Amino acid sequence: MFRNVFRRGQSRVVATVAVTLLALSGVFCTALVQAKSPVTNSQETIAVSQLPAQGQAMMTLIYQGGPFKFDKDGTVFGNRERFLPARQRGYYREYTVQTPGERSRGARRIVCGGEMPAAPDACFYTNDHYASFRQVVR
């Protein structure tokens, strides 16, 4: 008889602990997602004239349709982090903004979106390898 009472009491304790842990994990996960959210304001802009010289040159090449130095330039940018406005896959393309003295492609990019790569609807500049973006205004 005491065994059944103990088991019932133990079950309640286990259930209470489980519910508490579940609630805490929800709070923790929400905080983690918010911490990973972009800290940039989608309204932040940068004029073409404010881009580094290599960025200005890349903007010219984008509107000319190339030629581009790196094979990766002009390839589809997935926007997996969803820092840019949501669009269908294939809408965004990425381009390297060379960093003087850097042997690899470096961290700077221009990502442009539109149906026609040489006539993009919008372009965005990142100097921190996609961690933040500023819309390029002409």
mmCIF file with all atom_site columns, C-alpha atoms in Angstrom:
data_model
loop_
_atom_site.group_PDB
_atom_site.id
_atom_site.type_symbol
_atom_site.label_atom_id
_atom_site.label_alt_id
_atom_site.label_comp_id
_atom_site.label_asym_id
_atom_site.label_entity_id
_atom_site.label_seq_id
_atom_site.pdbx_PDB_ins_code
_atom_site.Cartn_x
_atom_site.Cartn_y
_atom_site.Cartn_z
_atom_site.occupancy
_atom_site.B_iso_or_equiv
_atom_site.pdbx_formal_charge
_atom_site.auth_seq_id
_atom_site.auth_comp_id
_atom_site.auth_asym_id
_atom_site.auth_atom_id
_atom_site.pdbx_PDB_model_num
ATOM 1   C CA . MET A 1 1   ? 0.000  0.000  0.000   1.00 0.00 ? 1   MET A CA 1
ATOM 2   C CA . PHE A 1 2   ? 2.782  2.428  0.900   1.00 0.00 ? 2   PHE A CA 1
ATOM 3   C CA . ARG A 1 3   ? 4.514  1.504  -2.337  1.00 0.00 ? 3   ARG A CA 1
ATOM 4   C CA . ASN A 1 4   ? 1.610  2.806  -4.456  1.00 0.00 ? 4   ASN A CA 1
ATOM 5   C CA . VAL A 1 5   ? 1.457  6.079  -2.478  1.00 0.00 ? 5   VAL A CA 1
ATOM 6   C CA . PHE A 1 6   ? 5.210  6.510  -2.870  1.00 0.00 ? 6   PHE A CA 1
ATOM 7   C CA . ARG A 1 7   ? 5.047  5.796  -6.610  1.00 0.00 ? 7   ARG A CA 1
ATOM 8   C CA . ARG A 1 8   ? 2.186  8.267  -7.064  1.00 0.00 ? 8   ARG A CA 1
ATOM 9   C CA . GLY A 1 9   ? 4.120  10.916 -5.147  1.00 0.00 ? 9   GLY A CA 1
ATOM 10  C CA . GLN A 1 10  ? 7.282  10.134 -7.047  1.00 0.00 ? 10  GLN A CA 1
ATOM 11  C CA . SER A 1 11  ? 5.430  10.382 -10.378 1.00 0.00 ? 11  SER A CA 1
ATOM 12  C CA . ARG A 1 12  ? 4.170  13.851 -9.463  1.00 0.00 ? 12  ARG A CA 1
ATOM 13  C CA . VAL A 1 13  ? 7.682  14.991 -8.588  1.00 0.00 ? 13  VAL A CA 1
ATOM 14  C CA . VAL A 1 14  ? 9.054  13.608 -11.855 1.00 0.00 ? 14  VAL A CA 1
ATOM 15  C CA . ALA A 1 15  ? 6.224  15.247 -13.815 1.00 0.00 ? 15  ALA A CA 1
ATOM 16  C CA . THR A 1 16  ? 6.781  18.588 -12.061 1.00 0.00 ? 16  THR A CA 1
ATOM 17  C CA . VAL A 1 17  ? 10.517 18.469 -12.754 1.00 0.00 ? 17  VAL A CA 1
ATOM 18  C CA . ALA A 1 18  ? 9.898  17.549 -16.405 1.00 0.00 ? 18  ALA A CA 1
ATOM 19  C CA . VAL A 1 19  ? 7.426  20.416 -16.923 1.00 0.00 ? 19  VAL A CA 1
ATOM 20  C CA . THR A 1 20  ? 9.812  22.866 -15.230 1.00 0.00 ? 20  THR A CA 1
ATOM 21  C CA . LEU A 1 21  ? 12.738 21.753 -17.402 1.00 0.00 ? 21  LEU A CA 1
ATOM 22  C CA . LEU A 1 22  ? 10.606 21.995 -20.523 1.00 0.00 ? 22  LEU A CA 1
ATOM 23  C CA . ALA A 1 23  ? 9.541  25.541 -19.633 1.00 0.00 ? 23  ALA A CA 1
ATOM 24  C CA . LEU A 1 24  ? 13.127 26.577 -18.885 1.00 0.00 ? 24  LEU A CA 1
ATOM 25  C CA . SER A 1 25  ? 14.384 25.119 -22.157 1.00 0.00 ? 25  SER A CA 1
ATOM 26  C CA . GLY A 1 26  ? 11.763 27.151 -24.030 1.00 0.00 ? 26  GLY A CA 1
ATOM 27  C CA . VAL A 1 27  ? 12.953 30.343 -22.357 1.00 0.00 ? 27  VAL A CA 1
ATOM 28  C CA . PHE A 1 28  ? 16.598 29.462 -23.028 1.00 0.00 ? 28  PHE A CA 1
ATOM 29  C CA . CYS A 1 29  ? 15.970 28.621 -26.691 1.00 0.00 ? 29  CYS A CA 1
ATOM 30  C CA . THR A 1 30  ? 14.027 31.851 -27.219 1.00 0.00 ? 30  THR A CA 1
ATOM 31  C CA . ALA A 1 31  ? 16.885 33.853 -25.706 1.00 0.00 ? 31  ALA A CA 1
ATOM 32  C CA . LEU A 1 32  ? 19.385 31.992 -27.878 1.00 0.00 ? 32  LEU A CA 1
ATOM 33  C CA . VAL A 1 33  ? 17.415 32.695 -31.066 1.00 0.00 ? 33  VAL A CA 1
ATOM 34  C CA . GLN A 1 34  ? 17.118 36.370 -30.154 1.00 0.00 ? 34  GLN A CA 1
ATOM 35  C CA . ALA A 1 35  ? 20.854 36.527 -29.471 1.00 0.00 ? 35  ALA A CA 1
ATOM 36  C CA . LYS A 1 36  ? 21.562 35.127 -32.951 1.00 0.00 ? 36  LYS A CA 1
ATOM 37  C CA . SER A 1 37  ? 19.196 37.589 -34.632 1.00 0.00 ? 37  SER A CA 1
ATOM 38  C CA . PRO A 1 38  ? 20.856 40.224 -36.740 1.00 0.00 ? 38  PRO A CA 1
ATOM 39  C CA . VAL A 1 39  ? 21.767 43.335 -34.826 1.00 0.00 ? 39  VAL A CA 1
ATOM 40  C CA . THR A 1 40  ? 21.629 45.502 -37.896 1.00 0.00 ? 40  THR A CA 1
ATOM 41  C CA . ASN A 1 41  ? 18.665 47.614 -38.769 1.00 0.00 ? 41  ASN A CA 1
ATOM 42  C CA . SER A 1 42  ? 17.224 46.736 -42.166 1.00 0.00 ? 42  SER A CA 1
ATOM 43  C CA . GLN A 1 43  ? 17.060 50.490 -42.824 1.00 0.00 ? 43  GLN A CA 1
ATOM 44  C CA . GLU A 1 44  ? 20.852 50.913 -42.683 1.00 0.00 ? 44  GLU A CA 1
ATOM 45  C CA . THR A 1 45  ? 22.252 52.040 -46.008 1.00 0.00 ? 45  THR A CA 1
ATOM 46  C CA . ILE A 1 46  ? 25.576 52.848 -47.594 1.00 0.00 ? 46  ILE A CA 1
ATOM 47  C CA . ALA A 1 47  ? 26.093 54.955 -50.705 1.00 0.00 ? 47  ALA A CA 1
ATOM 48  C CA . VAL A 1 48  ? 28.136 53.484 -53.551 1.00 0.00 ? 48  VAL A CA 1
ATOM 49  C CA . SER A 1 49  ? 30.575 56.367 -53.038 1.00 0.00 ? 49  SER A CA 1
ATOM 50  C CA . GLN A 1 50  ? 31.064 55.242 -49.409 1.00 0.00 ? 50  GLN A CA 1
ATOM 51  C CA . LEU A 1 51  ? 32.021 51.692 -50.368 1.00 0.00 ? 51  LEU A CA 1
ATOM 52  C CA . PRO A 1 52  ? 35.718 50.848 -50.367 1.00 0.00 ? 52  PRO A CA 1
ATOM 53  C CA . ALA A 1 53  ? 37.317 51.374 -53.797 1.00 0.00 ? 53  ALA A CA 1
ATOM 54  C CA . GLN A 1 54  ? 37.151 47.614 -54.434 1.00 0.00 ? 54  GLN A CA 1
ATOM 55  C CA . GLY A 1 55  ? 33.412 47.654 -53.667 1.00 0.00 ? 55  GLY A CA 1
ATOM 56  C CA . GLN A 1 56  ? 32.818 50.527 -56.061 1.00 0.00 ? 56  GLN A CA 1
ATOM 57  C CA . ALA A 1 57  ? 34.725 48.638 -58.758 1.00 0.00 ? 57  ALA A CA 1
ATOM 58  C CA . MET A 1 58  ? 32.666 45.503 -58.068 1.00 0.00 ? 58  MET A CA 1
ATOM 59  C CA . MET A 1 59  ? 29.402 47.463 -58.377 1.00 0.00 ? 59  MET A CA 1
ATOM 60  C CA . THR A 1 60  ? 30.561 48.643 -61.823 1.00 0.00 ? 60  THR A CA 1
ATOM 61  C CA . LEU A 1 61  ? 31.385 45.063 -62.823 1.00 0.00 ? 61  LEU A CA 1
ATOM 62  C CA . ILE A 1 62  ? 28.005 43.820 -61.573 1.00 0.00 ? 62  ILE A CA 1
ATOM 63  C CA . TYR A 1 63  ? 26.152 46.305 -63.791 1.00 0.00 ? 63  TYR A CA 1
ATOM 64  C CA . GLN A 1 64  ? 28.441 45.407 -66.725 1.00 0.00 ? 64  GLN A CA 1
ATOM 65  C CA . GLY A 1 65  ? 27.798 41.697 -66.210 1.00 0.00 ? 65  GLY A CA 1
ATOM 66  C CA . GLY A 1 66  ? 31.454 40.920 -65.423 1.00 0.00 ? 66  GLY A CA 1
ATOM 67  C CA . PRO A 1 67  ? 34.038 39.628 -65.939 1.00 0.00 ? 67  PRO A CA 1
ATOM 68  C CA . PHE A 1 68  ? 34.594 38.524 -62.358 1.00 0.00 ? 68  PHE A CA 1
ATOM 69  C CA . LYS A 1 69  ? 37.866 37.329 -60.853 1.00 0.00 ? 69  LYS A CA 1
ATOM 70  C CA . PHE A 1 70  ? 36.520 34.544 -58.627 1.00 0.00 ? 70  PHE A CA 1
ATOM 71  C CA . ASP A 1 71  ? 34.489 31.514 -59.774 1.00 0.00 ? 71  ASP A CA 1
ATOM 72  C CA . LYS A 1 72  ? 32.142 32.023 -56.827 1.00 0.00 ? 72  LYS A CA 1
ATOM 73  C CA . ASP A 1 73  ? 31.222 35.551 -57.975 1.00 0.00 ? 73  ASP A CA 1
ATOM 74  C CA . GLY A 1 74  ? 27.722 35.660 -59.429 1.00 0.00 ? 74  GLY A CA 1
ATOM 75  C CA . THR A 1 75  ? 26.655 32.386 -57.832 1.00 0.00 ? 75  THR A CA 1
ATOM 76  C CA . VAL A 1 76  ? 23.431 32.023 -55.869 1.00 0.00 ? 76  VAL A CA 1
ATOM 77  C CA . PHE A 1 77  ? 23.483 33.337 -52.309 1.00 0.00 ? 77  PHE A CA 1
ATOM 78  C CA . GLY A 1 78  ? 21.176 31.235 -50.121 1.00 0.00 ? 78  GLY A CA 1
ATOM 79  C CA . ASN A 1 79  ? 20.275 33.849 -47.456 1.00 0.00 ? 79  ASN A CA 1
ATOM 80  C CA . ARG A 1 80  ? 20.063 30.971 -44.945 1.00 0.00 ? 80  ARG A CA 1
ATOM 81  C CA . GLU A 1 81  ? 20.416 33.305 -41.984 1.00 0.00 ? 81  GLU A CA 1
ATOM 82  C CA . ARG A 1 82  ? 17.523 35.364 -43.397 1.00 0.00 ? 82  ARG A CA 1
ATOM 83  C CA . PHE A 1 83  ? 19.237 38.682 -42.753 1.00 0.00 ? 83  PHE A CA 1
ATOM 84  C CA . LEU A 1 84  ? 18.081 39.941 -46.154 1.00 0.00 ? 84  LEU A CA 1
ATOM 85  C CA . PRO A 1 85  ? 14.437 40.301 -47.220 1.00 0.00 ? 85  PRO A CA 1
ATOM 86  C CA . ALA A 1 86  ? 12.857 36.916 -47.952 1.00 0.00 ? 86  ALA A CA 1
ATOM 87  C CA . ARG A 1 87  ? 12.836 36.009 -51.635 1.00 0.00 ? 87  ARG A CA 1
ATOM 88  C CA . GLN A 1 88  ? 12.667 32.809 -53.684 1.00 0.00 ? 88  GLN A CA 1
ATOM 89  C CA . ARG A 1 89  ? 15.813 30.707 -54.027 1.00 0.00 ? 89  ARG A CA 1
ATOM 90  C CA . GLY A 1 90  ? 18.054 32.018 -56.782 1.00 0.00 ? 90  GLY A CA 1
ATOM 91  C CA . TYR A 1 91  ? 17.035 35.660 -56.325 1.00 0.00 ? 91  TYR A CA 1
ATOM 92  C CA . TYR A 1 92  ? 20.269 36.706 -54.575 1.00 0.00 ? 92  TYR A CA 1
ATOM 93  C CA . ARG A 1 93  ? 23.795 36.441 -56.003 1.00 0.00 ? 93  ARG A CA 1
ATOM 94  C CA . GLU A 1 94  ? 27.063 37.095 -54.200 1.00 0.00 ? 94  GLU A CA 1
ATOM 95  C CA . TYR A 1 95  ? 30.192 38.924 -55.320 1.00 0.00 ? 95  TYR A CA 1
ATOM 96  C CA . THR A 1 96  ? 33.629 39.268 -53.713 1.00 0.00 ? 96  THR A CA 1
ATOM 97  C CA . VAL A 1 97  ? 34.874 42.677 -52.630 1.00 0.00 ? 97  VAL A CA 1
ATOM 98  C CA . GLN A 1 98  ? 38.608 42.106 -52.491 1.00 0.00 ? 98  GLN A CA 1
ATOM 99  C CA . THR A 1 99  ? 40.513 43.135 -49.389 1.00 0.00 ? 99  THR A CA 1
ATOM 100 C CA . PRO A 1 100 ? 44.013 44.505 -50.072 1.00 0.00 ? 100 PRO A CA 1
ATOM 101 C CA . GLY A 1 101 ? 46.664 42.095 -48.803 1.00 0.00 ? 101 GLY A CA 1
ATOM 102 C CA . GLU A 1 102 ? 44.180 39.229 -48.415 1.00 0.00 ? 102 GLU A CA 1
ATOM 103 C CA . ARG A 1 103 ? 45.140 36.037 -50.270 1.00 0.00 ? 103 ARG A CA 1
ATOM 104 C CA . SER A 1 104 ? 41.684 34.454 -50.069 1.00 0.00 ? 104 SER A CA 1
ATOM 105 C CA . ARG A 1 105 ? 38.354 36.032 -50.946 1.00 0.00 ? 105 ARG A CA 1
ATOM 106 C CA . GLY A 1 106 ? 38.249 37.687 -47.528 1.00 0.00 ? 106 GLY A CA 1
ATOM 107 C CA . ALA A 1 107 ? 35.111 38.689 -45.630 1.00 0.00 ? 107 ALA A CA 1
ATOM 108 C CA . ARG A 1 108 ? 33.735 41.514 -47.755 1.00 0.00 ? 108 ARG A CA 1
ATOM 109 C CA . ARG A 1 109 ? 30.881 40.816 -50.169 1.00 0.00 ? 109 ARG A CA 1
ATOM 110 C CA . ILE A 1 110 ? 28.170 42.480 -52.176 1.00 0.00 ? 110 ILE A CA 1
ATOM 111 C CA . VAL A 1 111 ? 24.951 40.496 -52.475 1.00 0.00 ? 111 VAL A CA 1
ATOM 112 C CA . CYS A 1 112 ? 22.515 41.624 -55.161 1.00 0.00 ? 112 CYS A CA 1
ATOM 113 C CA . GLY A 1 113 ? 18.978 40.480 -55.808 1.00 0.00 ? 113 GLY A CA 1
ATOM 114 C CA . GLY A 1 114 ? 16.864 40.539 -58.910 1.00 0.00 ? 114 GLY A CA 1
ATOM 115 C CA . GLU A 1 115 ? 15.711 38.578 -61.912 1.00 0.00 ? 115 GLU A CA 1
ATOM 116 C CA . MET A 1 116 ? 18.553 39.894 -64.084 1.00 0.00 ? 116 MET A CA 1
ATOM 117 C CA . PRO A 1 117 ? 22.016 39.767 -62.465 1.00 0.00 ? 117 PRO A CA 1
ATOM 118 C CA . ALA A 1 118 ? 23.301 42.761 -64.481 1.00 0.00 ? 118 ALA A CA 1
ATOM 119 C CA . ALA A 1 119 ? 20.265 44.853 -63.483 1.00 0.00 ? 119 ALA A CA 1
ATOM 120 C CA . PRO A 1 120 ? 19.687 44.058 -59.798 1.00 0.00 ? 120 PRO A CA 1
ATOM 121 C CA . ASP A 1 121 ? 16.679 45.344 -57.869 1.00 0.00 ? 121 ASP A CA 1
ATOM 122 C CA . ALA A 1 122 ? 18.786 45.828 -54.728 1.00 0.00 ? 122 ALA A CA 1
ATOM 123 C CA . CYS A 1 123 ? 22.334 45.251 -53.505 1.00 0.00 ? 123 CYS A CA 1
ATOM 124 C CA . PHE A 1 124 ? 23.664 44.809 -49.982 1.00 0.00 ? 124 PHE A CA 1
ATOM 125 C CA . TYR A 1 125 ? 27.205 45.199 -48.638 1.00 0.00 ? 125 TYR A CA 1
ATOM 126 C CA . THR A 1 126 ? 28.753 43.160 -45.829 1.00 0.00 ? 126 THR A CA 1
ATOM 127 C CA . ASN A 1 127 ? 32.255 43.630 -44.472 1.00 0.00 ? 127 ASN A CA 1
ATOM 128 C CA . ASP A 1 128 ? 31.918 40.847 -41.883 1.00 0.00 ? 128 ASP A CA 1
ATOM 129 C CA . HIS A 1 129 ? 31.138 37.775 -44.005 1.00 0.00 ? 129 HIS A CA 1
ATOM 130 C CA . TYR A 1 130 ? 27.328 37.937 -43.881 1.00 0.00 ? 130 TYR A CA 1
ATOM 131 C CA . ALA A 1 131 ? 26.983 38.784 -40.173 1.00 0.00 ? 131 ALA A CA 1
ATOM 132 C CA . SER A 1 132 ? 25.438 42.161 -41.074 1.00 0.00 ? 132 SER A CA 1
ATOM 133 C CA . PHE A 1 133 ? 24.329 43.966 -44.210 1.00 0.00 ? 133 PHE A CA 1
ATOM 134 C CA . ARG A 1 134 ? 23.758 47.523 -45.374 1.00 0.00 ? 134 ARG A CA 1
ATOM 135 C CA . GLN A 1 135 ? 21.697 48.266 -48.446 1.00 0.00 ? 135 GLN A CA 1
ATOM 136 C CA . VAL A 1 136 ? 23.704 49.954 -51.179 1.00 0.00 ? 136 VAL A CA 1
ATOM 137 C CA . VAL A 1 137 ? 22.047 53.092 -52.525 1.00 0.00 ? 137 VAL A CA 1
ATOM 138 C CA . ARG A 1 138 ? 23.016 54.715 -55.807 1.00 0.00 ? 138 ARG A CA 1
#
